[in-house]
PDB file of C-alpha atoms in Angstrom:
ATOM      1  CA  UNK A   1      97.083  68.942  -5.876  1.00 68.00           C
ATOM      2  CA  UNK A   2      98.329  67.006  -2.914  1.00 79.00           C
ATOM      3  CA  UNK A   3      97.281  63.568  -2.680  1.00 77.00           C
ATOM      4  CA  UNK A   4      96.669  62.329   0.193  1.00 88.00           C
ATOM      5  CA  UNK A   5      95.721  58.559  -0.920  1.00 89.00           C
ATOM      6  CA  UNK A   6      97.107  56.147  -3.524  1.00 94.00           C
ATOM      7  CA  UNK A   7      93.990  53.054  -4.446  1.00 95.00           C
ATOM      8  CA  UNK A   8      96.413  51.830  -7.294  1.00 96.00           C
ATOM      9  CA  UNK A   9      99.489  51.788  -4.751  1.00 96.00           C
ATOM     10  CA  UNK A  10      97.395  50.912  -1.682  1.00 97.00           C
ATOM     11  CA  UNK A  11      95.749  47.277  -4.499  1.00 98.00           C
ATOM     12  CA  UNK A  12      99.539  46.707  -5.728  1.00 98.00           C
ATOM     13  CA  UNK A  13     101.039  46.493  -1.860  1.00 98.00           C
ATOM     14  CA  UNK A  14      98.135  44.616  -1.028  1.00 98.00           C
ATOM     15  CA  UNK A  15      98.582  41.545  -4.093  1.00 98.00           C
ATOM     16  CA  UNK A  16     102.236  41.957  -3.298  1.00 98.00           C
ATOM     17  CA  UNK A  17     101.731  40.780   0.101  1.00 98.00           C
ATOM     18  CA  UNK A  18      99.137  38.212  -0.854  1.00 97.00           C
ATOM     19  CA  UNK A  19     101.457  36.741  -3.139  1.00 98.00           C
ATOM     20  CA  UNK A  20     103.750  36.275  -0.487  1.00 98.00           C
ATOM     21  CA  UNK A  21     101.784  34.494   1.833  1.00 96.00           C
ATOM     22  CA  UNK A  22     100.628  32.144  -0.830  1.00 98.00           C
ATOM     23  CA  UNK A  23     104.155  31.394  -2.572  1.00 98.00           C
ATOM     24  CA  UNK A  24     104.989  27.893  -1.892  1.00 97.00           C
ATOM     25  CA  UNK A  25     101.546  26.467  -0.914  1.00 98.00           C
ATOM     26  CA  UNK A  26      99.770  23.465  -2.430  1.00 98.00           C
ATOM     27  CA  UNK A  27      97.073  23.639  -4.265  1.00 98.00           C
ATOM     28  CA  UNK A  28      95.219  22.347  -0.678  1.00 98.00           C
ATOM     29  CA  UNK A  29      96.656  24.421   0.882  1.00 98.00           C
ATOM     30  CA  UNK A  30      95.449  27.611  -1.300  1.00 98.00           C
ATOM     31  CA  UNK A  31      92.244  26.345  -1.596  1.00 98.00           C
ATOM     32  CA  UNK A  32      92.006  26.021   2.382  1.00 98.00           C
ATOM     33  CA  UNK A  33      93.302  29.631   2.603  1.00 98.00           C
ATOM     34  CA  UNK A  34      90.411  30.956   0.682  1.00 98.00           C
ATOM     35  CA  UNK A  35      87.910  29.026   1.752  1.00 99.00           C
ATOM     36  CA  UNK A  36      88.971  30.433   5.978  1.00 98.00           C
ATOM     37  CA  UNK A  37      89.159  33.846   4.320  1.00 98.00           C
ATOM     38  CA  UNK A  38      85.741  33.640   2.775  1.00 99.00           C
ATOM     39  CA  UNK A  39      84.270  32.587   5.759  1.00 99.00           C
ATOM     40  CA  UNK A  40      85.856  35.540   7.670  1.00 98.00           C
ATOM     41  CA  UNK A  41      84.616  37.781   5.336  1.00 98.00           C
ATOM     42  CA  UNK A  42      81.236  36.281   5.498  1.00 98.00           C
ATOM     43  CA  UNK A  43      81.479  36.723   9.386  1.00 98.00           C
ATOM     44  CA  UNK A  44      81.862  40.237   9.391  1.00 98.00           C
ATOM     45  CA  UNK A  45      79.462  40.753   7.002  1.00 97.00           C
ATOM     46  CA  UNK A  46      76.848  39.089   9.254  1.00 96.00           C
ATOM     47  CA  UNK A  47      78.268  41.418  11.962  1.00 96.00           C
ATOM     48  CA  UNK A  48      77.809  44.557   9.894  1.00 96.00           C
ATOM     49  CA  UNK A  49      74.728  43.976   9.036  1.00 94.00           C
ATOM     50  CA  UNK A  50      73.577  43.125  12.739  1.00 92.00           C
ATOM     51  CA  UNK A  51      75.056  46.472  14.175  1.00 91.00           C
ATOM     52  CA  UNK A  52      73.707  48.236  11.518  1.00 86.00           C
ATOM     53  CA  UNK A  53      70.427  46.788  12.387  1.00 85.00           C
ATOM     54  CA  UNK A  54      70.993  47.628  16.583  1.00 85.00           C
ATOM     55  CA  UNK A  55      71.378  51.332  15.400  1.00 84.00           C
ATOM     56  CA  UNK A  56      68.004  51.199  12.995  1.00 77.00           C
TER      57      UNK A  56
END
């Protein structure tokens, strides 16, 4: 079998870069970085939901 898709490589490149963008921050400054990425992720959530809606 040929796989085509790794999840466990695909999680462990994705907290590998993570890492790097938080190493060296403050605690503020972490904090701030979730809290913008939250409310990204909320965003497009709300945008999901209304083009889901428009094709309904």
């Amino acid at each position: 079998m040929n796989k085509t898709f790794d999840c466990v490589e695909m999680k462990r490149k994705g907290a590998k870069l993570l890492q790097k963008k938080l190493a060296g921050l403050t605690l503020e400054e972490e904090l701030k970085f979730w809290a913008e990425k939250t409310n990204e992720l909320k965003q497009a959530q709300k945008r999901s939901r209304l083009n889901k809606e428009e094709k309904d």
